[in-house]
Coordinates of C-alpha atoms in Angstrom, one line a residue:
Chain V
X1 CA 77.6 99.9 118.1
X2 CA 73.8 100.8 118.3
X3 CA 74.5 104.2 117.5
X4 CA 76.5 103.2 114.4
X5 CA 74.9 105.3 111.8
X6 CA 72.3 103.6 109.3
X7 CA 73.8 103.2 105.9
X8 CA 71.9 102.6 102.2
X9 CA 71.3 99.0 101.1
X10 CA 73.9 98.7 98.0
X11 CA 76.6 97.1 96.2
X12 CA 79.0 99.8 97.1
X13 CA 77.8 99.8 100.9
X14 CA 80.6 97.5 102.1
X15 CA 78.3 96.0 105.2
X16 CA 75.4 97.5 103.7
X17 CA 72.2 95.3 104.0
X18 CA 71.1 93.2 101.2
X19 CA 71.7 90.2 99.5
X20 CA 75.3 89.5 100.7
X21 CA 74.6 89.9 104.5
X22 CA 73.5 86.7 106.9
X23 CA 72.9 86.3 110.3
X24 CA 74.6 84.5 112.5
X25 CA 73.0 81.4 112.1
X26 CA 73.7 81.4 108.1
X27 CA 77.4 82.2 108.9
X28 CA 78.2 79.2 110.8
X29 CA 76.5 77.2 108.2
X30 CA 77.9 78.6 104.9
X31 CA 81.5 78.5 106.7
X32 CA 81.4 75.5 108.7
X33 CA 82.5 76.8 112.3
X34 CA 79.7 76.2 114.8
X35 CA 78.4 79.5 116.1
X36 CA 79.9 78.8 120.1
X37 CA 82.9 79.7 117.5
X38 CA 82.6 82.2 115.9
X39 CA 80.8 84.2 119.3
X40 CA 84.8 82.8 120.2
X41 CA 86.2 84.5 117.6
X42 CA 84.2 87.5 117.6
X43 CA 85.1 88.2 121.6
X44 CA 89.2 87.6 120.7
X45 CA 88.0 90.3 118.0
X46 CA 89.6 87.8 115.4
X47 CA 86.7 88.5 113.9
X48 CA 85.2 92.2 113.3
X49 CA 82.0 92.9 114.8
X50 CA 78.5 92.3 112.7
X51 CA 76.0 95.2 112.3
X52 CA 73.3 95.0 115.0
X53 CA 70.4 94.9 113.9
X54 CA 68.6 94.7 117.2
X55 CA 69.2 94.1 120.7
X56 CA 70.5 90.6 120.7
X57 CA 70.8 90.7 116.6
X58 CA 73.5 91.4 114.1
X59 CA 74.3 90.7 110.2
X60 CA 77.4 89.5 109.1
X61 CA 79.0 90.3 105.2
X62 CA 81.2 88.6 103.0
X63 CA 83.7 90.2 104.8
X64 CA 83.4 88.1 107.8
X65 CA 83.2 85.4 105.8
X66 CA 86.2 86.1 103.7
X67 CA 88.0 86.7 107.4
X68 CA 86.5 83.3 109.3
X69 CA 88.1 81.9 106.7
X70 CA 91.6 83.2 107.1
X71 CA 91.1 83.0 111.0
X72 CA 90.7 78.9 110.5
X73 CA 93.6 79.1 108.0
X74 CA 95.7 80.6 110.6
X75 CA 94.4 78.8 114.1
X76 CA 92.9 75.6 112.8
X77 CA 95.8 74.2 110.3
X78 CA 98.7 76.9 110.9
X79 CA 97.9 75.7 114.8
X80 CA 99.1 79.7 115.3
X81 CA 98.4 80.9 119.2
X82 CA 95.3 83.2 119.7
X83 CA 97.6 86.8 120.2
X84 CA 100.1 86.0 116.9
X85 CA 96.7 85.3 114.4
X86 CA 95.4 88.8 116.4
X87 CA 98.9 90.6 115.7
X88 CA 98.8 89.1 112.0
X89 CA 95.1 90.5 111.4
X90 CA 96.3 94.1 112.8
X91 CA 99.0 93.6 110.0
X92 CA 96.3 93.0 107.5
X93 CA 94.0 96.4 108.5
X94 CA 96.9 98.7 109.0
X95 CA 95.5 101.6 106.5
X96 CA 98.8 103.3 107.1
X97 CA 100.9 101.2 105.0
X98 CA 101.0 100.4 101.2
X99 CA 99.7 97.0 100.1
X100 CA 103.2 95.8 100.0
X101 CA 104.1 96.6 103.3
X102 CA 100.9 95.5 104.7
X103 CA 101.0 92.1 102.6
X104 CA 104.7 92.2 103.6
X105 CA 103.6 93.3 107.7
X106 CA 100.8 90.2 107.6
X107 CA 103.2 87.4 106.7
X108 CA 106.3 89.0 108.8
X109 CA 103.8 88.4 111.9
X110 CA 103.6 84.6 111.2
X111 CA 104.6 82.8 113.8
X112 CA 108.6 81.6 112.7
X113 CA 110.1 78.3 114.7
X114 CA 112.5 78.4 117.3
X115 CA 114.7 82.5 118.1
X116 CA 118.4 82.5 117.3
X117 CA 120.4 82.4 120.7
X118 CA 122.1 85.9 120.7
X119 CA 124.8 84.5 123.4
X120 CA 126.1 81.8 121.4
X121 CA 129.1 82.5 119.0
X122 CA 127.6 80.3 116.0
X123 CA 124.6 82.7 116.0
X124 CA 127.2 85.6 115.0
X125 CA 128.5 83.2 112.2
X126 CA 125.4 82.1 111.3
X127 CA 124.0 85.9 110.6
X128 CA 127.1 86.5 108.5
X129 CA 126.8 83.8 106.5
X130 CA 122.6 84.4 106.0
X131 CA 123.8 88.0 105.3
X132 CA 126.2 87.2 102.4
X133 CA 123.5 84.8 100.9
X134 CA 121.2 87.9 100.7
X135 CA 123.9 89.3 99.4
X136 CA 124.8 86.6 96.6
X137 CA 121.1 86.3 95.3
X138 CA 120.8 90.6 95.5
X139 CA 118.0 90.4 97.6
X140 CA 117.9 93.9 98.3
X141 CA 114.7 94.5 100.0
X142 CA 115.6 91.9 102.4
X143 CA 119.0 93.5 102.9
X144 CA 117.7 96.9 103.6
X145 CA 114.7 95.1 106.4
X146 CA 117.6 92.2 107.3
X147 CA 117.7 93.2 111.4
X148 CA 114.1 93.4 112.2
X149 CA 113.1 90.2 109.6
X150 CA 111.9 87.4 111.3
X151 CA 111.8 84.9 108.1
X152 CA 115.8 86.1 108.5
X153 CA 116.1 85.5 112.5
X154 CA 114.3 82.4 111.7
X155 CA 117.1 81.4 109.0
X156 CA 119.8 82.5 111.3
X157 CA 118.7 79.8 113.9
X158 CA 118.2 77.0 111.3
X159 CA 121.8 77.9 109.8
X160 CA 123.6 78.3 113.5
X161 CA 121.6 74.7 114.7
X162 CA 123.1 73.1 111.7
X163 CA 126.2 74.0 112.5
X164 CA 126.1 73.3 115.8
X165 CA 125.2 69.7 114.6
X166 CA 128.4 69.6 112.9
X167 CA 126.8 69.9 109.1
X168 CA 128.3 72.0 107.1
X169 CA 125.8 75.0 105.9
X170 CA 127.7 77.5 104.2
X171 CA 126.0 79.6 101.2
X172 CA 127.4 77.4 98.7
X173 CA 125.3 74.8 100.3
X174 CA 122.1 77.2 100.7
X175 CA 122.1 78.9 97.6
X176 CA 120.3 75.6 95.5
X177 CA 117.7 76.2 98.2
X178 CA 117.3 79.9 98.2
X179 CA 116.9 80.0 94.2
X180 CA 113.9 77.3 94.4
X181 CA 112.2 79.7 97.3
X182 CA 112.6 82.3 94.4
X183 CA 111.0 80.3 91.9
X184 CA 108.5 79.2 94.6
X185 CA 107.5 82.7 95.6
X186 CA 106.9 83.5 92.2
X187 CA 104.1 80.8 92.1
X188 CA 102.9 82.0 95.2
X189 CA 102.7 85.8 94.7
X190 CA 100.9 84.6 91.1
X191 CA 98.3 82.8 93.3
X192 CA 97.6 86.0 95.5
X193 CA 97.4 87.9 92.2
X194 CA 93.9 85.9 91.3
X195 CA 92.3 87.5 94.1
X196 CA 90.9 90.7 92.4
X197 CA 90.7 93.3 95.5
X198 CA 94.0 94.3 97.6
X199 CA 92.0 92.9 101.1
X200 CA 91.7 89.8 99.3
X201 CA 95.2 89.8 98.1
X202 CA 96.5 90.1 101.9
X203 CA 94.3 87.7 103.2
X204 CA 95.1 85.2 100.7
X205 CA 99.1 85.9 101.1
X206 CA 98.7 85.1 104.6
X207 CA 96.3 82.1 104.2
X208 CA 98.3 80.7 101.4
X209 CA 101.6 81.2 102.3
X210 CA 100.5 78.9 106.0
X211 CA 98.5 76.5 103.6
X212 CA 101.2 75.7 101.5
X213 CA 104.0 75.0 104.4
X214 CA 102.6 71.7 104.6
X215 CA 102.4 71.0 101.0
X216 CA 105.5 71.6 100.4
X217 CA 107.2 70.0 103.1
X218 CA 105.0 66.6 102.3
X219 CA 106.0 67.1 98.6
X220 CA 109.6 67.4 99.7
X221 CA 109.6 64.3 101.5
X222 CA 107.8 62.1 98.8
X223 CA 110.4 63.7 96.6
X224 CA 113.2 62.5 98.1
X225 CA 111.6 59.0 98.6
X226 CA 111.4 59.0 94.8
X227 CA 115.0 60.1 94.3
X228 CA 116.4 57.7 97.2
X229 CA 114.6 54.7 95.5
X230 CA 115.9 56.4 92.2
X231 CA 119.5 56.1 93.3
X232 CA 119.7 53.4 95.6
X233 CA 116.5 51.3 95.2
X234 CA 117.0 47.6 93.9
X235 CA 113.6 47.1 92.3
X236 CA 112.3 48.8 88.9
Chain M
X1 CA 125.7 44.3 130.2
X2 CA 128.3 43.0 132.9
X3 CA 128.5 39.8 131.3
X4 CA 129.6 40.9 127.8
X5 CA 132.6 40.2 126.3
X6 CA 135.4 41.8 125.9
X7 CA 136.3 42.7 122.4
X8 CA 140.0 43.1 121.2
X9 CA 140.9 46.9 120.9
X10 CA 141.7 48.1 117.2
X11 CA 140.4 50.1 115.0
X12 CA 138.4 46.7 113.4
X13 CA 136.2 46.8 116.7
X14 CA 133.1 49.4 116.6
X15 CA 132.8 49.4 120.4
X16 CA 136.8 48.5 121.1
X17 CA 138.7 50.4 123.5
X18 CA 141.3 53.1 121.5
X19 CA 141.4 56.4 120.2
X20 CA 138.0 57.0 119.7
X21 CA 136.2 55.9 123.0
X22 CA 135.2 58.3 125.7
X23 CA 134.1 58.8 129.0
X24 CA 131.1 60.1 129.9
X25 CA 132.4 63.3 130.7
X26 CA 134.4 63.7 127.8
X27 CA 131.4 62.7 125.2
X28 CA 129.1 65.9 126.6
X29 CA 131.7 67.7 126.5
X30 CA 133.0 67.0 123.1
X31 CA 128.9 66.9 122.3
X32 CA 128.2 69.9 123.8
X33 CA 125.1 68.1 125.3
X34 CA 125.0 67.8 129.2
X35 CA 125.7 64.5 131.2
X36 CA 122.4 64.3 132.7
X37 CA 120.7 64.4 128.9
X38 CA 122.7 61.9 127.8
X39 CA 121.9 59.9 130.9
X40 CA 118.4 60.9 130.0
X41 CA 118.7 59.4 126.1
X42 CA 120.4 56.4 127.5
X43 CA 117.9 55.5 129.7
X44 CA 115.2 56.2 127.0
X45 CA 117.1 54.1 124.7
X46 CA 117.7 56.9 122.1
X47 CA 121.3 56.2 122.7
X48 CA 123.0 52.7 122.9
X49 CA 124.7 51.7 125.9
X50 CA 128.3 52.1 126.1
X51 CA 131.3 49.0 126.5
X52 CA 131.3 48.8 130.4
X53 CA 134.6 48.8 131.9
X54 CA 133.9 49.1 135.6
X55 CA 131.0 48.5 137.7
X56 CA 130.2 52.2 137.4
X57 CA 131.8 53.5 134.5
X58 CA 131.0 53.2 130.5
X59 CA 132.9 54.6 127.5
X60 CA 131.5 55.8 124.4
X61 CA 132.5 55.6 120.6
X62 CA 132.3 58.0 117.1
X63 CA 128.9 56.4 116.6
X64 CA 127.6 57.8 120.5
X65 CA 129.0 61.9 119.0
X66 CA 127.4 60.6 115.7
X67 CA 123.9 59.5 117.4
X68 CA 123.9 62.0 120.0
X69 CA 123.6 64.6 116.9
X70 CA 121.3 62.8 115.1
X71 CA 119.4 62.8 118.8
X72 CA 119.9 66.4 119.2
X73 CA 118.4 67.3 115.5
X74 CA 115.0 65.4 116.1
X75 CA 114.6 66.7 119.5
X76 CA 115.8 69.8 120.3
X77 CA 115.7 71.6 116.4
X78 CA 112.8 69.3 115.1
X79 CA 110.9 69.4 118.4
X80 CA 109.7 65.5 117.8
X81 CA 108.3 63.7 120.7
X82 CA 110.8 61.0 122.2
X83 CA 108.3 57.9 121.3
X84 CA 108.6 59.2 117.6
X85 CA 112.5 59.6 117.8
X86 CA 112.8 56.1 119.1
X87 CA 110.7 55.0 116.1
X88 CA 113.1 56.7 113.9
X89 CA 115.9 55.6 115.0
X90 CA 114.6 52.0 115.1
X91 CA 114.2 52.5 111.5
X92 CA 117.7 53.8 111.0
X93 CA 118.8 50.5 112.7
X94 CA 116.8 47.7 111.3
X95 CA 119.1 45.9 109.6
X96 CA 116.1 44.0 107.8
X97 CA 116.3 46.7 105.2
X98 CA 118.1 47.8 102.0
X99 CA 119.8 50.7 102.1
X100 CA 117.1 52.8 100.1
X101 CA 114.2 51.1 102.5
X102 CA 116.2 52.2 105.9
X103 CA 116.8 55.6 104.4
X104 CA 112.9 55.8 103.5
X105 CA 111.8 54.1 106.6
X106 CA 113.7 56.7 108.5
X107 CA 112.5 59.5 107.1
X108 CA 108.6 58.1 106.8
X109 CA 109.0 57.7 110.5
X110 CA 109.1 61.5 111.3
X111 CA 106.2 63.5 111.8
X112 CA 104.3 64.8 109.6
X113 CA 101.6 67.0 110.8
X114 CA 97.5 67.0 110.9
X115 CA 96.2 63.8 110.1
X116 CA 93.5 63.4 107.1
X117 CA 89.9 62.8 108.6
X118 CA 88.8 60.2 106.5
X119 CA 85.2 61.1 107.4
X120 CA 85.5 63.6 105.4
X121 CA 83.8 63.9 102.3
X122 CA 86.5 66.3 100.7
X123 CA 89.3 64.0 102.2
X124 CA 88.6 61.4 99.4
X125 CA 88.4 64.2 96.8
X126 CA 91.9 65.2 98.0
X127 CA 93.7 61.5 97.9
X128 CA 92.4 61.7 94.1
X129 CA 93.8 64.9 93.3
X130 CA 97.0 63.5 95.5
X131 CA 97.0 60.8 93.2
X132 CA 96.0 62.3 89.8
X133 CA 99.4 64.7 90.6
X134 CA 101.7 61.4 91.5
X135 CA 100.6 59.7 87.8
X136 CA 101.3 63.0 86.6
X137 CA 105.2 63.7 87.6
X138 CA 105.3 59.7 87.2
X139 CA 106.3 59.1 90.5
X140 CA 106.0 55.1 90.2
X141 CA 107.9 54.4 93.9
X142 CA 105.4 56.8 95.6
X143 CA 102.3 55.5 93.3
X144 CA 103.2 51.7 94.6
X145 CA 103.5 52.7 98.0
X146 CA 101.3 55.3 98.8
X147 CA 98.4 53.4 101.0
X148 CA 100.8 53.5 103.9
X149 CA 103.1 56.5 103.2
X150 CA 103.0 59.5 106.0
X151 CA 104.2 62.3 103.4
X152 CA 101.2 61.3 101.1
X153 CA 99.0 61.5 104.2
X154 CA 100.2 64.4 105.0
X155 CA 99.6 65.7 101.1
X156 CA 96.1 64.4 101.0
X157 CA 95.3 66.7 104.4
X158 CA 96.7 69.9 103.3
X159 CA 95.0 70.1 100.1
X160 CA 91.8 69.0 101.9
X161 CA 92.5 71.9 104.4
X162 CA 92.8 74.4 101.8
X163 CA 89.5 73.0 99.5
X164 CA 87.6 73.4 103.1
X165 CA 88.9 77.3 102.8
X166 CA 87.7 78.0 99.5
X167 CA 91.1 77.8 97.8
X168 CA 91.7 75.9 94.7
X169 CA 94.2 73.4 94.6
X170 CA 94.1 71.2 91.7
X171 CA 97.4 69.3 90.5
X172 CA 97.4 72.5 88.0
X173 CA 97.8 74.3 91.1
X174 CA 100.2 71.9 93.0
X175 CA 102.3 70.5 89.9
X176 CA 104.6 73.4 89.8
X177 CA 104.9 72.8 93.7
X178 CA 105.8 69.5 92.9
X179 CA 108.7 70.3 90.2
X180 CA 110.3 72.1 92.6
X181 CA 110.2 70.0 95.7
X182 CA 112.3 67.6 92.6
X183 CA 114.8 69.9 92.7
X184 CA 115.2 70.3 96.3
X185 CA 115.4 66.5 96.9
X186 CA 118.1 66.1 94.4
X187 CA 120.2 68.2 96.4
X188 CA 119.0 66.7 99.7
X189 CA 120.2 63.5 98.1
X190 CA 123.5 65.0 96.6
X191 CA 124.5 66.1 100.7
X192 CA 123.6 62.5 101.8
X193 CA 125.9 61.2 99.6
X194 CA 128.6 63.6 101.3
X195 CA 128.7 61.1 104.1
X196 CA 130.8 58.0 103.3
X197 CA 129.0 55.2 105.3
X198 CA 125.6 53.5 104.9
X199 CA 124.3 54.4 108.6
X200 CA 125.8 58.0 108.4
X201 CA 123.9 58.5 105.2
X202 CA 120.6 57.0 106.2
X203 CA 121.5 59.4 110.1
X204 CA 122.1 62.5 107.3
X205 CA 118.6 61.7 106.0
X206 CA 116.9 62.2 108.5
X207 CA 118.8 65.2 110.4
X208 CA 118.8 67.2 107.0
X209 CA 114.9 66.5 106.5
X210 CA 114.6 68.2 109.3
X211 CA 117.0 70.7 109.6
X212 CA 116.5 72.0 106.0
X213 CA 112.6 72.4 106.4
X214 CA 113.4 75.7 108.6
X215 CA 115.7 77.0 106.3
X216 CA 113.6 76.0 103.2
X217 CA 110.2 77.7 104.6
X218 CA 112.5 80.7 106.5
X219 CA 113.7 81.1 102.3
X220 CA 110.6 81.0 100.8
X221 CA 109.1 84.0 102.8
X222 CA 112.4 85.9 102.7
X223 CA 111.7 85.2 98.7
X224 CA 107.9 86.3 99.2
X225 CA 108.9 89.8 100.3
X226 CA 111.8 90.2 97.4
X227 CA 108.9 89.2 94.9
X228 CA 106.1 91.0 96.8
X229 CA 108.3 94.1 96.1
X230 CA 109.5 93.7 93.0
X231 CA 105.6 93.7 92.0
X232 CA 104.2 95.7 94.4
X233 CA 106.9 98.1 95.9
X234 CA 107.1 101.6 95.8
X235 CA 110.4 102.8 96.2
X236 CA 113.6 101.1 94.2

């Protein structure tokens, strides 16, 4: 670290010294995580090391602030374990893919609910019947990456546990569902495109795509309250 | 329990003896559920008791399968604590209630994730963008009962999480969100009424809530990629 080489002060020196870099102190108070932390975060290397500056010193960037922000995205609301937000941030600095295999990489490392059961028949039915949904909507990149998906093994064990539970889920019963997640990724994929540099756009697909779980699950739910008292409500 | 009646056997009787009651045995193995879990629900109460007919032997009706699914789809799929299933299913049973009040009592009982922290200042912003975005879609059952609702709650802390990040989320933001989770609740609705009876409509409620919300988010990243391709993909 002390020998990293001295680099000039600039707006194109991307930890460069000058207006955008802080100290430590100044991070934790623009971000709003105490520095105990973010020294936390910084030895789980969920956070990229400052520049030193001196012995005991370093200067932090937008970068790290950009980043502490995803990190709280990820640990503090998505409540994802210490290793999956470090697997997911890998994802996100992985130079050797495209952007959209690294955007694609990031959110594939998201933690995804309980693992299909390979040893129980209804998994096997379950996989065909996620398989000719891909199929029916010509969701072709999915169909190319379908065996090592998780968002797919993760749909595999929601499909087989309904079944098991004796509700029918067959893909004339998912399909409604899978063209709203079209429409919804659309919104969502418009949301990462405000963010003007590709880091940002990965960071943000990541952040936003765990931000929004809960928004849309509480919208669901309000939804239906609205459509139950819609249908079967006695007042108004 | 010793001392309760006997009830005539027909198929009048809920709890009469006849086709449809069980032993033990039979009911995990028709279930699929083990005998010492169902010993486990019965003592927790998630599970009536079943019509004694000996000192040491019970039998069990359609609504024991019907409950012991309902059971199985909060607990082992929805991972909810067993205090919260027993409030659930009180709801389900509280025969205080219309039909459209059990069904949303049920549901409003589930969990719903991170509390708001109302000492925080961007907490108030959030219930009035929460708000603001109810008067807009003209939700009038959620806008009278909002001061107690979970969902709302649950609304009011996501969007506060994602203000603390730095992203925007004004009802511009969120009313697309919200058209959508319309949608989806219609057809949530449209499989309740699948089920012919009051209590296995207001049990549907609840198990598909649940059930659906891993297929719903598993869809929506399975989506992300397709889009994230189609946009940003190199190949096809």
């Amino acid at each position: 670290m002390q020998g990293e080489p001295e680099r000039e002060a600039g707006t194109g020196s991307r930890r460069g010294k000058g207006a955008g870099t802080v100290r430590l102190a100044e991070l934790s108070e623009r971000s709003g995580v105490s520095t105990p932390t973010i020294k936390y975060y910084l030895r789980e290397r969920l956070l990229p090391p400052g520049r030193r500056i001196t012995a005991t010193q370093s200067e932090y960037g937008e970068e790290h602030l950009r980043r502490l922000r995803l990190v709280r995205a990820l640990i503090q609301v998505g409540r994802i374990p210490v290793t999956t937000a470090r697997e997911v941030l890998a994802a996100i600095e992985d130079d050797s893919l495209n952007h959209h295999h690294r955007l694609g990489a990031a959110v594939e490392a998201l933690p995804h609910g309980p693992e299909a059961d390979e040893t129980d028949p209804a998994t096997a039915a379950a996989r065909r019947t996620a398989t000719e949904l891909l199929e029916l909507l010509g969701w072709r990149f999915n169909l190319e990456v379908t065996a090592a998906s998780r968002p797919f093994g993760m749909l595999v064990a929601a499909i087989a546990a309904l079944d098991h539970l004796g509700y029918a889920c067959d893909t004339a019963h998912l399909l409604p569902y899978a063209r709203q997640a079209e429409q919804l990724a659309v919104f969502d994929l418009d949301l990462v495109e405000e963010f003007p540099t590709p880091e940002g756009q990965v960071e943000a697909a990541v952040a936003l795509t765990v931000l929004y779980e809960p928004v849309l699950l509480s919208l669901r739910r309000l939804a239906e309250a609205e459509e139950s008292n819609r249908r079967f409500g006695t007042d108004g």
